[in-house]
Coordinates of C-alpha atoms in Angstrom, one line a residue:
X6 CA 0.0 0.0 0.0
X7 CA 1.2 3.5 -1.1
X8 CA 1.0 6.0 1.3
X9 CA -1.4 8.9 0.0
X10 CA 1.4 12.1 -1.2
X11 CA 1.8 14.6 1.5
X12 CA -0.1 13.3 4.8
X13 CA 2.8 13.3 7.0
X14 CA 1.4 10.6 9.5
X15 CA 1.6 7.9 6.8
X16 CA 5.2 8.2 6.0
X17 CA 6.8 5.3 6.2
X18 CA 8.5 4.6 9.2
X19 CA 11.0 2.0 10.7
X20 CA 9.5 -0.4 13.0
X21 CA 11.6 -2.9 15.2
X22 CA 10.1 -6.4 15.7
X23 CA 11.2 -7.8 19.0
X24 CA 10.7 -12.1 19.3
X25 CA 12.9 -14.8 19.8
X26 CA 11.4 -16.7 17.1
X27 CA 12.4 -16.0 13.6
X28 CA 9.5 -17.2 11.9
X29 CA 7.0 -14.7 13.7
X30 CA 9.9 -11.9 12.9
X31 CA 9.9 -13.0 9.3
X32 CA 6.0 -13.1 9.4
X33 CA 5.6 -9.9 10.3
X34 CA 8.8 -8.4 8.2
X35 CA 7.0 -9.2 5.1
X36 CA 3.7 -7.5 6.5
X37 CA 5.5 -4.7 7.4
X38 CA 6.9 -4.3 4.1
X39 CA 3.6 -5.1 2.3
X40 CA 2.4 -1.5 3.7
X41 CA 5.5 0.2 3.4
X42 CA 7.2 0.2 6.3
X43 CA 10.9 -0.6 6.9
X44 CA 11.3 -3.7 9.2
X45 CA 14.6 -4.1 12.0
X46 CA 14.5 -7.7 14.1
X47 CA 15.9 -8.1 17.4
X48 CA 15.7 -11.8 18.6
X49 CA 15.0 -11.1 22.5
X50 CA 14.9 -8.6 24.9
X51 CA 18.4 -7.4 25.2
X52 CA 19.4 -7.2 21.9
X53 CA 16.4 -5.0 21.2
X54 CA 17.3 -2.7 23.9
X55 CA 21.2 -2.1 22.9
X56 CA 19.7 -1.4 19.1
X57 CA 17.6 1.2 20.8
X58 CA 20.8 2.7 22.3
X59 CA 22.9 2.6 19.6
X60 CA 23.9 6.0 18.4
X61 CA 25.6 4.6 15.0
X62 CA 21.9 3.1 14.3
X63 CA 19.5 4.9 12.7
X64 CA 16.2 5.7 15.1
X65 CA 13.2 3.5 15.7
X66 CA 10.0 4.9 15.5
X67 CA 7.7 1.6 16.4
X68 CA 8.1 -1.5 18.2
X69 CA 6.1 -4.7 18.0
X70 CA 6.9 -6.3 21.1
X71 CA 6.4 -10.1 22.2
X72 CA 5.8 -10.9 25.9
X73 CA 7.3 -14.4 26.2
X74 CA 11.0 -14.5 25.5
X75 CA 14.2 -16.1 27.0
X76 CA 16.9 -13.7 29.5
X77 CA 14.3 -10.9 28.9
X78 CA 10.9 -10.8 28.5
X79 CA 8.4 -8.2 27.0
X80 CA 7.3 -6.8 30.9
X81 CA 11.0 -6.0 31.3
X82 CA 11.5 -4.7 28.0
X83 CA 8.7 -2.6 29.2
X84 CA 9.5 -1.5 32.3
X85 CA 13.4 -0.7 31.0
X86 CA 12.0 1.6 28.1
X87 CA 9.7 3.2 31.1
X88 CA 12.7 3.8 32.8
X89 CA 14.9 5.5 29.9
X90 CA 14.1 9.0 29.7
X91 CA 15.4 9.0 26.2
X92 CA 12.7 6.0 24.9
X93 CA 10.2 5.8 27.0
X94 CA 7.8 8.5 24.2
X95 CA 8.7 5.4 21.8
X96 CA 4.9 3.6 20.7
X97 CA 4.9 0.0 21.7
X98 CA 2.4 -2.6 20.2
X99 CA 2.7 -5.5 21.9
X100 CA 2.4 -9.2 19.7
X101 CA 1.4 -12.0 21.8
X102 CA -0.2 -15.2 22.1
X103 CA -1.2 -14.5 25.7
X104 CA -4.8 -13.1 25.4
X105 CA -5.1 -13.1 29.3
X106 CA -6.6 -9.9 30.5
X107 CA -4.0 -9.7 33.2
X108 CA -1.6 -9.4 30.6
X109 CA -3.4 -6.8 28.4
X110 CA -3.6 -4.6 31.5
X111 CA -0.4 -5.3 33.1
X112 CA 1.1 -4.2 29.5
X113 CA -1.0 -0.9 28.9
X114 CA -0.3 0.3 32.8
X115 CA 3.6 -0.2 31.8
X116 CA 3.1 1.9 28.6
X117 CA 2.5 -0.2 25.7
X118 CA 0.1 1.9 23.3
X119 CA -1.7 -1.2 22.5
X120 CA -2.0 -5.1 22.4
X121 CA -2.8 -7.3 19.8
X122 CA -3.1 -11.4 19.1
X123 CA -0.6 -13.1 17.6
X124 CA -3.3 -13.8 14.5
X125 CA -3.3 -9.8 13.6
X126 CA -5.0 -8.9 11.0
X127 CA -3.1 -7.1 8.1
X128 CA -5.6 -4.3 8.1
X129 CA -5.9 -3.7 11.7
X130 CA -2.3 -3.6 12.1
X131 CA -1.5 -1.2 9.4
X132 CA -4.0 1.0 11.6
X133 CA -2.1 0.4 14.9
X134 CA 1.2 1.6 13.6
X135 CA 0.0 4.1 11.7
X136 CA -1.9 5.5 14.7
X137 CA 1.6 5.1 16.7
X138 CA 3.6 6.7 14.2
X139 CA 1.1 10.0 14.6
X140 CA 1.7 10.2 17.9
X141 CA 5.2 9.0 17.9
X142 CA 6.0 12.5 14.9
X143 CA 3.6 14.5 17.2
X144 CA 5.9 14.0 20.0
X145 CA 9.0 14.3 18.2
X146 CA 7.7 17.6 16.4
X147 CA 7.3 19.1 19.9
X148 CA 10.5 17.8 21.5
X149 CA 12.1 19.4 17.9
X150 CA 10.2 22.2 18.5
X151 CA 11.3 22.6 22.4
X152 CA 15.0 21.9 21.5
X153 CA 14.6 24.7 18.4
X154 CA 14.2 26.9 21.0
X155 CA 16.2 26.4 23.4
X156 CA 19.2 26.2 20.6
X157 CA 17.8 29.8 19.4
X158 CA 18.3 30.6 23.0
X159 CA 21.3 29.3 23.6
X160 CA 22.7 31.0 21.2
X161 CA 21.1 34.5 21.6
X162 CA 22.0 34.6 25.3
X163 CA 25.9 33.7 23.9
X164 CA 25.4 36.9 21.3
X165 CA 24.2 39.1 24.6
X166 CA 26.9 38.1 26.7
X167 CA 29.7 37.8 23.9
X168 CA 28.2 40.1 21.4
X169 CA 31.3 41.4 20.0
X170 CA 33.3 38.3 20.2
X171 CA 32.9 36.7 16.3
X172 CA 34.6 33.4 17.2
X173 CA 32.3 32.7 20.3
X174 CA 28.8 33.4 18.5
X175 CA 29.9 31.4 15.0
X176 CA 30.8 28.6 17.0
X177 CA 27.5 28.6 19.0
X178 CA 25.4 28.5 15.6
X179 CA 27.2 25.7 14.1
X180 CA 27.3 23.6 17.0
X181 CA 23.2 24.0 17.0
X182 CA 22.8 24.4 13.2
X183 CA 24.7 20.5 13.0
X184 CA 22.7 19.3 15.9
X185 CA 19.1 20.7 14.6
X186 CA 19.0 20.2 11.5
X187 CA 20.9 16.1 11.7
X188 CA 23.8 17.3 9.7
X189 CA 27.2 15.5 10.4
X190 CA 29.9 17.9 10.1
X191 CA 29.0 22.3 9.5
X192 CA 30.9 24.7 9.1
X193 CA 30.5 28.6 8.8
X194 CA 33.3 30.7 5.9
X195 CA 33.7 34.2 6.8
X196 CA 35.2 36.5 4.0
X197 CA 38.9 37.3 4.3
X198 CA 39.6 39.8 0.7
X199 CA 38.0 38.5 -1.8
X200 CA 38.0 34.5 -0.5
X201 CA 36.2 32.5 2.0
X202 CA 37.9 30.8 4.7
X203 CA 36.6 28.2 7.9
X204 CA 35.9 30.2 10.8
X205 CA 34.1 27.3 12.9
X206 CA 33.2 24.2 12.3
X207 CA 31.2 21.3 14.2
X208 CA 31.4 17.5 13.8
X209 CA 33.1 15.5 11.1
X210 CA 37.0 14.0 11.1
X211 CA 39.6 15.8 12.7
X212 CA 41.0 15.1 8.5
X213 CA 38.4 16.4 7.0
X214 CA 38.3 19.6 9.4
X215 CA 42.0 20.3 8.7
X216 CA 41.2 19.8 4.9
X217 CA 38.5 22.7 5.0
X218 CA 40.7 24.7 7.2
X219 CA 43.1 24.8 5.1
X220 CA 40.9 25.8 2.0
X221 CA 40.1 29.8 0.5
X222 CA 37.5 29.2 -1.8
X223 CA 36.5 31.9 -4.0
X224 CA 33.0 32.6 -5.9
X225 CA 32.6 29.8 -8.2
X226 CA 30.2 27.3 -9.4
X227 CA 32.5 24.4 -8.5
X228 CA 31.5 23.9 -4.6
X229 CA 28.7 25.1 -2.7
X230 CA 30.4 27.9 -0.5
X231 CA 31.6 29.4 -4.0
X232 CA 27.3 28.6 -5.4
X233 CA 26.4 30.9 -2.6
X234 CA 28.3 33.5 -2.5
X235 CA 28.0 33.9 -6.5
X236 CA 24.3 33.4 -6.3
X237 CA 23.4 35.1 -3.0
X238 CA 20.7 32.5 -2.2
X239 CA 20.8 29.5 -0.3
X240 CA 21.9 25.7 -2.2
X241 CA 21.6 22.1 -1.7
X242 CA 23.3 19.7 -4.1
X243 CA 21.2 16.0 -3.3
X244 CA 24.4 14.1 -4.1
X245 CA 27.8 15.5 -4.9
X246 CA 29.1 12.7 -6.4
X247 CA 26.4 13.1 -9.8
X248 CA 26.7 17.4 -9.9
X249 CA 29.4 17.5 -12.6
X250 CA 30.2 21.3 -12.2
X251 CA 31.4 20.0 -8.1
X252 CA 35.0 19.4 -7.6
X253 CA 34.7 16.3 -5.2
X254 CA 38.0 16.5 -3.4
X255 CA 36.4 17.2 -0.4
X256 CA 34.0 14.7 -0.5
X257 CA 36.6 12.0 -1.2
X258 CA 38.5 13.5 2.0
X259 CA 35.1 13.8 4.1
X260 CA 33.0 11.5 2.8
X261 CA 30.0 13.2 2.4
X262 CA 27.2 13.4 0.2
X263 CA 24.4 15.9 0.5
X264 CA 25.4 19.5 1.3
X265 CA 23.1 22.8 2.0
X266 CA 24.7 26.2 1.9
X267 CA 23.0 29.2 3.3
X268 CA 24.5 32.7 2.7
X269 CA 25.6 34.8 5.8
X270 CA 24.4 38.5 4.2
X271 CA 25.4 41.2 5.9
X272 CA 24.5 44.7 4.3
X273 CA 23.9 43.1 0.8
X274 CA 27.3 41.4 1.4
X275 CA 27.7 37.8 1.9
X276 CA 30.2 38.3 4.4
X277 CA 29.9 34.4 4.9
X278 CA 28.3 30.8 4.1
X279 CA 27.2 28.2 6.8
X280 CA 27.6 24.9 4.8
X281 CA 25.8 21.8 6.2
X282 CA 26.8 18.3 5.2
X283 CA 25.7 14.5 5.7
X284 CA 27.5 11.1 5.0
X285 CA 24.3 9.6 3.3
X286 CA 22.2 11.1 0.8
X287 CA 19.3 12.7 2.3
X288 CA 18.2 16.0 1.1
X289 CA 17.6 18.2 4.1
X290 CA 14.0 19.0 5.2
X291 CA 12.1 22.3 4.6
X292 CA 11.8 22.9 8.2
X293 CA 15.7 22.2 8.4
X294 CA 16.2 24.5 5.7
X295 CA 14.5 27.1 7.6
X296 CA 16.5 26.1 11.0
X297 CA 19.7 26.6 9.3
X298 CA 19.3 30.2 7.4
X299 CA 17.7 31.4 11.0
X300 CA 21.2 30.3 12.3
X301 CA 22.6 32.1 9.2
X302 CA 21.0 35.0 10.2
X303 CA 22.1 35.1 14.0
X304 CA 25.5 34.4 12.9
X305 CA 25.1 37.7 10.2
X306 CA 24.4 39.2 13.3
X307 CA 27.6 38.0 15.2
X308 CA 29.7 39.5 11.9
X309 CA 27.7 42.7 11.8
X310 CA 28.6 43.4 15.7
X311 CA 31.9 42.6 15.4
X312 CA 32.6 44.6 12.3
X313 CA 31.1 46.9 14.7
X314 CA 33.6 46.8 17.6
X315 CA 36.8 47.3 14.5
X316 CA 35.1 50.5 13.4
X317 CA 34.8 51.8 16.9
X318 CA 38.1 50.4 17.5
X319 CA 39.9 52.1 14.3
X320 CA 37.9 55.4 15.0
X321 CA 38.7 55.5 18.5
X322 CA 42.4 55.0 17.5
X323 CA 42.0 57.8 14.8
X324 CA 40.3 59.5 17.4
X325 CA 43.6 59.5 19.3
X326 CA 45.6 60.9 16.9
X327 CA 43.3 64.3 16.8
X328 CA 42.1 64.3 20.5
X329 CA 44.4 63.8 23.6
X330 CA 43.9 59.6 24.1
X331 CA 41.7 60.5 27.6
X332 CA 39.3 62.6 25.3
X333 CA 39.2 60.1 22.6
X334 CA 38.3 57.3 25.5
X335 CA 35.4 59.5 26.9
X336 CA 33.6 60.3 23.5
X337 CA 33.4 56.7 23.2
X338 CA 32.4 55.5 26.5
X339 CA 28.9 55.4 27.7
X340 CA 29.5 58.4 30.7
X341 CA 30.8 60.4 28.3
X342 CA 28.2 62.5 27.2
X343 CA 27.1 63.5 30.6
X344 CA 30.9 64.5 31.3
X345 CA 30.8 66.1 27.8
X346 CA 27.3 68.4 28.5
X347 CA 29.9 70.1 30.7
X348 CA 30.8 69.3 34.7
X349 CA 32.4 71.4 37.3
X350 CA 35.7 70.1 38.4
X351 CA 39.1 71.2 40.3
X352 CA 41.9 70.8 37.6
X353 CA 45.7 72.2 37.2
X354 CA 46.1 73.8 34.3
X355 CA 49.5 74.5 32.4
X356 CA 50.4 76.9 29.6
X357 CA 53.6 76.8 27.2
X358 CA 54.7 78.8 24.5
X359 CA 57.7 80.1 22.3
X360 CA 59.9 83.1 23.2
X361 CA 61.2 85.1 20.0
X362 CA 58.7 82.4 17.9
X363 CA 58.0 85.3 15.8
X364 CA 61.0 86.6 14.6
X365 CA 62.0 83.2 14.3
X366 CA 58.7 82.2 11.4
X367 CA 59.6 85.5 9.7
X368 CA 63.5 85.0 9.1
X369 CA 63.3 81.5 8.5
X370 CA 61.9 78.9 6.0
X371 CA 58.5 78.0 5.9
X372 CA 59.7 74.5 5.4
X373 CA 61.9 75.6 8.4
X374 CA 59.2 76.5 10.8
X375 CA 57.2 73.6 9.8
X376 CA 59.6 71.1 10.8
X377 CA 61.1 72.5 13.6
X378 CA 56.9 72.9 14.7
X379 CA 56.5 69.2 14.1
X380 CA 59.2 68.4 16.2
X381 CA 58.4 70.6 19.0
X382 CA 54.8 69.2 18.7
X383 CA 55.7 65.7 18.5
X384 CA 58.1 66.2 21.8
X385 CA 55.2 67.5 24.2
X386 CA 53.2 65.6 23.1
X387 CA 54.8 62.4 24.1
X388 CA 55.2 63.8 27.3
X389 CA 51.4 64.9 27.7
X390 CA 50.8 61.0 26.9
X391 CA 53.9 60.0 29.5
X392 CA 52.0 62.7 32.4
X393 CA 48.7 61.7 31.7
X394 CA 47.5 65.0 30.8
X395 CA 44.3 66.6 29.2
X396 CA 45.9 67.9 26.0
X397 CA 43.1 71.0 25.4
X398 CA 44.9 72.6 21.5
X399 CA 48.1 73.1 19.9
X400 CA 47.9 76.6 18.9
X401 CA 51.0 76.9 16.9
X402 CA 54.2 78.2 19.7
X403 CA 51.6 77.5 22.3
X404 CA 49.8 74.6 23.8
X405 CA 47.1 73.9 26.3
X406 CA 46.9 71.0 29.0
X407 CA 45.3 70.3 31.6
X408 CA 44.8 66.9 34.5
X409 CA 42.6 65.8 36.7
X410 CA 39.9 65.8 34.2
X411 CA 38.0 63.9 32.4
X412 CA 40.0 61.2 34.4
X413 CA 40.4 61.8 38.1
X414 CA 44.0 62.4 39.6
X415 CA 44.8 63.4 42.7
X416 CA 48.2 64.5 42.1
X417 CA 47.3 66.3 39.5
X418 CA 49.0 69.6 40.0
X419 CA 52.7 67.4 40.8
X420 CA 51.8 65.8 37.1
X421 CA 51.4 68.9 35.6
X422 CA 55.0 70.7 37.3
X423 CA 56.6 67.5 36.6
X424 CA 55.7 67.7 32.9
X425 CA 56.8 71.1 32.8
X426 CA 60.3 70.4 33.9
X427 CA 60.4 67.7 31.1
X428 CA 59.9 70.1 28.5
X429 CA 61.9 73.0 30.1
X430 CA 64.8 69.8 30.2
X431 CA 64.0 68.1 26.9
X432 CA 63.5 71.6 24.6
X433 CA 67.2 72.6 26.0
X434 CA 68.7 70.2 23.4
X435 CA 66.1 71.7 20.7
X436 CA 67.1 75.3 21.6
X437 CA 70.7 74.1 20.8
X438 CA 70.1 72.6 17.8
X439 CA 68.5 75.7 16.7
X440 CA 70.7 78.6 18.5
X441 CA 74.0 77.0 15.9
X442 CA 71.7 78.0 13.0
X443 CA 71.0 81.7 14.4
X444 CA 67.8 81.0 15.7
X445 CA 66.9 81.7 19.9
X446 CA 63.6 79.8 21.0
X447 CA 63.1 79.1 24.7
X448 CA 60.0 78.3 26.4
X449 CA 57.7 79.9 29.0
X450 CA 55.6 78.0 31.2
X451 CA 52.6 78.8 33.4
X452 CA 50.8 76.9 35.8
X453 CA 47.5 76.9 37.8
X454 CA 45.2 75.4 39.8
X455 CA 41.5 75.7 40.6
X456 CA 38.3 75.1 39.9
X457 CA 36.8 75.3 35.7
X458 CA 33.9 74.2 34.1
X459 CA 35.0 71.2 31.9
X460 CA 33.1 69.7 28.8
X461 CA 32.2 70.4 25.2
X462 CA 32.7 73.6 23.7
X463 CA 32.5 74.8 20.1
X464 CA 29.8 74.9 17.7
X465 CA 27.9 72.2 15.4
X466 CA 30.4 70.1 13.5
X467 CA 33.5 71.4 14.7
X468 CA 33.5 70.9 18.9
X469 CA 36.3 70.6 21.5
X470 CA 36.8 69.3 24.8
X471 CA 37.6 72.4 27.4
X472 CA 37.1 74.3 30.0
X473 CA 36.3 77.9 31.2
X474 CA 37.7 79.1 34.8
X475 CA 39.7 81.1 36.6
X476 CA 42.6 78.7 36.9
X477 CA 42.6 78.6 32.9
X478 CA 43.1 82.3 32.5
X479 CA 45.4 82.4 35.4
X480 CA 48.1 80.1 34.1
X481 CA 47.8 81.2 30.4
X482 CA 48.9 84.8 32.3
X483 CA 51.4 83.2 33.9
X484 CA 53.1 81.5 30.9
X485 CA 53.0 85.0 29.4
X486 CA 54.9 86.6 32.4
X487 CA 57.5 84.1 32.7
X488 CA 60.9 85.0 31.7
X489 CA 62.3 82.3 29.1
X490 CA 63.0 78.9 30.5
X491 CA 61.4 80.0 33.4
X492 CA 58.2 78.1 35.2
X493 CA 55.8 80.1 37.2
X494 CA 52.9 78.2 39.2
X495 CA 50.3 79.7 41.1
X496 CA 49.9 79.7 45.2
X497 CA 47.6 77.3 45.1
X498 CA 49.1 74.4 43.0
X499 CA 52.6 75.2 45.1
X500 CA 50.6 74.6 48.0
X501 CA 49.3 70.9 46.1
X502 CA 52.6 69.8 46.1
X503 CA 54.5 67.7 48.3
X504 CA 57.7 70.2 49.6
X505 CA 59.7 67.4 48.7
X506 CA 58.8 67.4 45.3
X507 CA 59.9 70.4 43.9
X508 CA 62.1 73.1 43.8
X509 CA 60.2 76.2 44.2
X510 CA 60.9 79.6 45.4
X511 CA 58.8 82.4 46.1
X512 CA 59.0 85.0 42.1
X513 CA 57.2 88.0 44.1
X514 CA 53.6 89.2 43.7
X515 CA 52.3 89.8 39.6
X516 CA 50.1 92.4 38.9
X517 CA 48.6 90.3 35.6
X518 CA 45.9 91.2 33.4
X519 CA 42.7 90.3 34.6
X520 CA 43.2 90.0 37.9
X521 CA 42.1 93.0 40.8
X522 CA 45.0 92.2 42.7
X523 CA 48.6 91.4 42.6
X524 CA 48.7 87.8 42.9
X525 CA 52.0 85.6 44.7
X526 CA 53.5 83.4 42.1
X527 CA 56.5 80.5 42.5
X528 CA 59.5 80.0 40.1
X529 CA 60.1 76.0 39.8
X530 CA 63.4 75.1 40.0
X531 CA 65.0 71.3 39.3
X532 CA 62.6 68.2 40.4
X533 CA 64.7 65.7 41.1
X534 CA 62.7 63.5 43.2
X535 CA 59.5 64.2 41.4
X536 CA 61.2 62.9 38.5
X537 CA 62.1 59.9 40.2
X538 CA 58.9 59.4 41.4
X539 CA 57.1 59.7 38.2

């Protein structure tokens, strides 16, 4: 008998006879055939139970079980499948010549789905198992269903936890992409240039998984990974061995037989192919299909995320190159635009700039000025990175830099005199350099401490990170009024320092611009052990 096309519950299934004596197993072989069924014998109780367990063996969707049988009998046969978490859902019919109601109802309490004589009607038993074979896909459409789930679970709570982290979300969606849709070996290609290479894989032979790893395959129509990412859509080639455009090297290496590729797209890209293959030939499912690209999909996301994290990565690194690296780290960190909408803090702020910088740009080269600028650039800046410090603008001569903000530091004014000294020590040997080709440049160097309103100032498309206070103005006044080579600090950041620090001495009151008053200002001198300290 044909099974009518397209009812599910009368597909044929694989039914395992269980009797010790081969002439009933034979009998009810050749019935089983006769409606379309696929028949597997076990001669007793045992035997039928280690088939069941057997991994290697392909699964059993029925069992007609007899009662009376040597070692094991058909109640323990029953009572061990009700004990097996992974069997007991299996249908059992029992077969028997005993037609004692004792035994009927001892059998149905144990599980059996039903008993029938030994004389069974063709008919009637065609009925039976195809009434167990409805439940028996019922039950294992809802256990697939449960463990779809929990796979797409799985894996999403991997992608919250490890979002950014490729290798950790690819290998999640093979792992369930092999185990959900009954593939033996997957593996996911991610695009490197212009070629795909294995990123993760799941089952297989450790040879055939160093064969793949070792492969860039390119768009082409001669394997599936190439098929998908020329086509864009997802493939399935039913048997490699009779698709002439495939090259079968792998398959002679892996075995394998049937294999469904399903594009990773990212963006209109297909930034990578999840490639599914089994051993046998056996086209996968619809609902497999659909399985796999949803894995596809998850793992597009795991690319997309960590495409992500380089951009931010690279910009945050370009960042660095415009922006002092402690401003480059706050525009890309999630506090950062509270501290950017602006934030009262104490800070020490310090001022340098060029003495005779002017006559110098107008008697020498352009190209001159340029270089001796990049070098005079490049030196502080290395030592704003080495201090830690803020760095606010390079306004040709001059620069700006302040600490303690946007990262707290609480010797933030020592940091900022220490600094100092290194580029009062370090632009000696520029000065030099320069002062054998005609040319004077020294530095001046103010230094301040107080409390300024930090954050972001500027206008729409073109912003910095700066502040407006007191202590700002007070040590760009000072950095004017210092004689060259010379370091003045205000009251309040000698007073920050440790008196073993620094060399400091008393430079009499200013009268600066600004200011109502004469304020008392300090002269640094060497810092020996604030060097050392630093």
């Amino acid at each position: 008998m044909t099974p009518p096309a397209g009812d599910a519950t009368m597909r044929p299934g694989r039914v395992l006879i269980v009797d010790d004596t081969q002439f009933n197993r034979q009998l009810l072989g050749r019935l089983l055939q006769g409606i379309g069924h696929e028949p597997v014998e076990a001669s007793d109780g045992r035997q039928a139970l280690d088939r069941l367990r057997d991994p290697e063996q392909p699964p059993i969707d029925v069992i007609l079980l007899d009662i009376v049988m040597p070692e094991m009998d058909g109640y323990d046969v029953l009572a061990a499948l009700r004990d097996d978490a992974a069997l007991r859902h299996l249908p059992v019919i029992v077969i028997s010549g005993v037609d004692e109601l004792d035994s009927v109802v001892r059998c149905l309490e144990m599980g059996a789905a039903d008993y029938l004589p030994r004389t069974v009607d063709p008919a009637i038993l065609e009925a039976r198992i195809a009434s167990s074979l409805a439940r028996k896909r019922l039950h294992d459409a809802e256990r697939e269903a449960v463990d779809r789930q929990a796979a797409t679970n799985e894996v999403l709570a991997i992608m919250s936890r490890s979002a950014f982290d490729l290798q950790v979300v690819l290998d999640a969606s093979v792992r369930a992409a092999v185990r959900l849709c009954r593939a033996d070996y997957g593996v996911a290609y991610v695009l490197e240039g212009d070629a795909y290479r294995v990123a993760a894989s799941a089952g297989g032979t450790d040879e055939l998984d160093r064969w793949e790893r070792e492969l860039t395959i390119k768009p082409g129509r001669d394997s599936v990974v190439g098929r998908v990412a020329l086509l864009g859509e997802a493939i399935q080639i039913e048997d490699v061995q009779d698709d002439r455009e495939y090259v079968a090297s792998g398959q002679q290496v892996g075995g394998y037989r049937t294999i469904f590729g399903v594009p990773i797209e990212q963006d209109g890209t297909i930034s990578g192919v999840l490639a599914l293959t089994r051993s046998e030939v056996r086209a996968f499912a619809d609902a497999e299909k659909a399985l796999a690209i949803g894995f596809a999909e998850q793992a597009a996301i795991g690319v997309a995320n960590a495409r992500l994290l380089e951009t931010i990565d690279r910009q945050r690194g370009q960042l660095a190159r415009f922006l002092s690296p402690q401003v480059a780290q706050l525009v890309s960190s999630p506090e950062g635009e509270a501290l950017l909408a602006g934030h009262r803090r104490e800070i020490t702020a310090m001022f340098c700039d060029l003495r005779n910088f002017t006559t110098f740009s107008e008697t020498a080269e352009p190209e001159e000025v340029l270089g001796f600028l990049r070098r005079y650039h490049a030196m502080v800046g290395a030592l704003v990175v080495e201090h830690e410090g803020t760095l606010e603008h390079f306004a040709g001569d001059g620069i700006m830099v302040f600490f303690n903000d946007p990262a707290p530091q609480e010797d933030h004014a020592g940091r900022a005199v220490r600094m100092a000294v290194a580029i009062r020590e370090r632009f000696a040997e520029v000065s030099d350099e320069w002062r054998r080709r005609g040319h004077i440049l020294q530095v001046g160097i103010g230094i301040a401490t107080g409390y300024a309103t930090m954050g972001r100032i500027g206008f729409e498309g073109r912003y910095d990170y700066g502040g407006v206070g007191n202590a700002i103005i007070l040590a760009s006044r000072l950095s004017g009024e210092a004689e060259p080579n010379e370091i003045l600090i205000s009251q309040r950041t000698f007073a920050a320092l440790d008196g073993d620090q620094a060399s400091a001495e008393p430079a009499g009151e200013r009268a600066l611009k600004g200011f109502s008053r004469p304020l008392l200002v300090y002269s640094v001198g060497s810092m020996a052990r604030a060097a050392e300290a630093s």
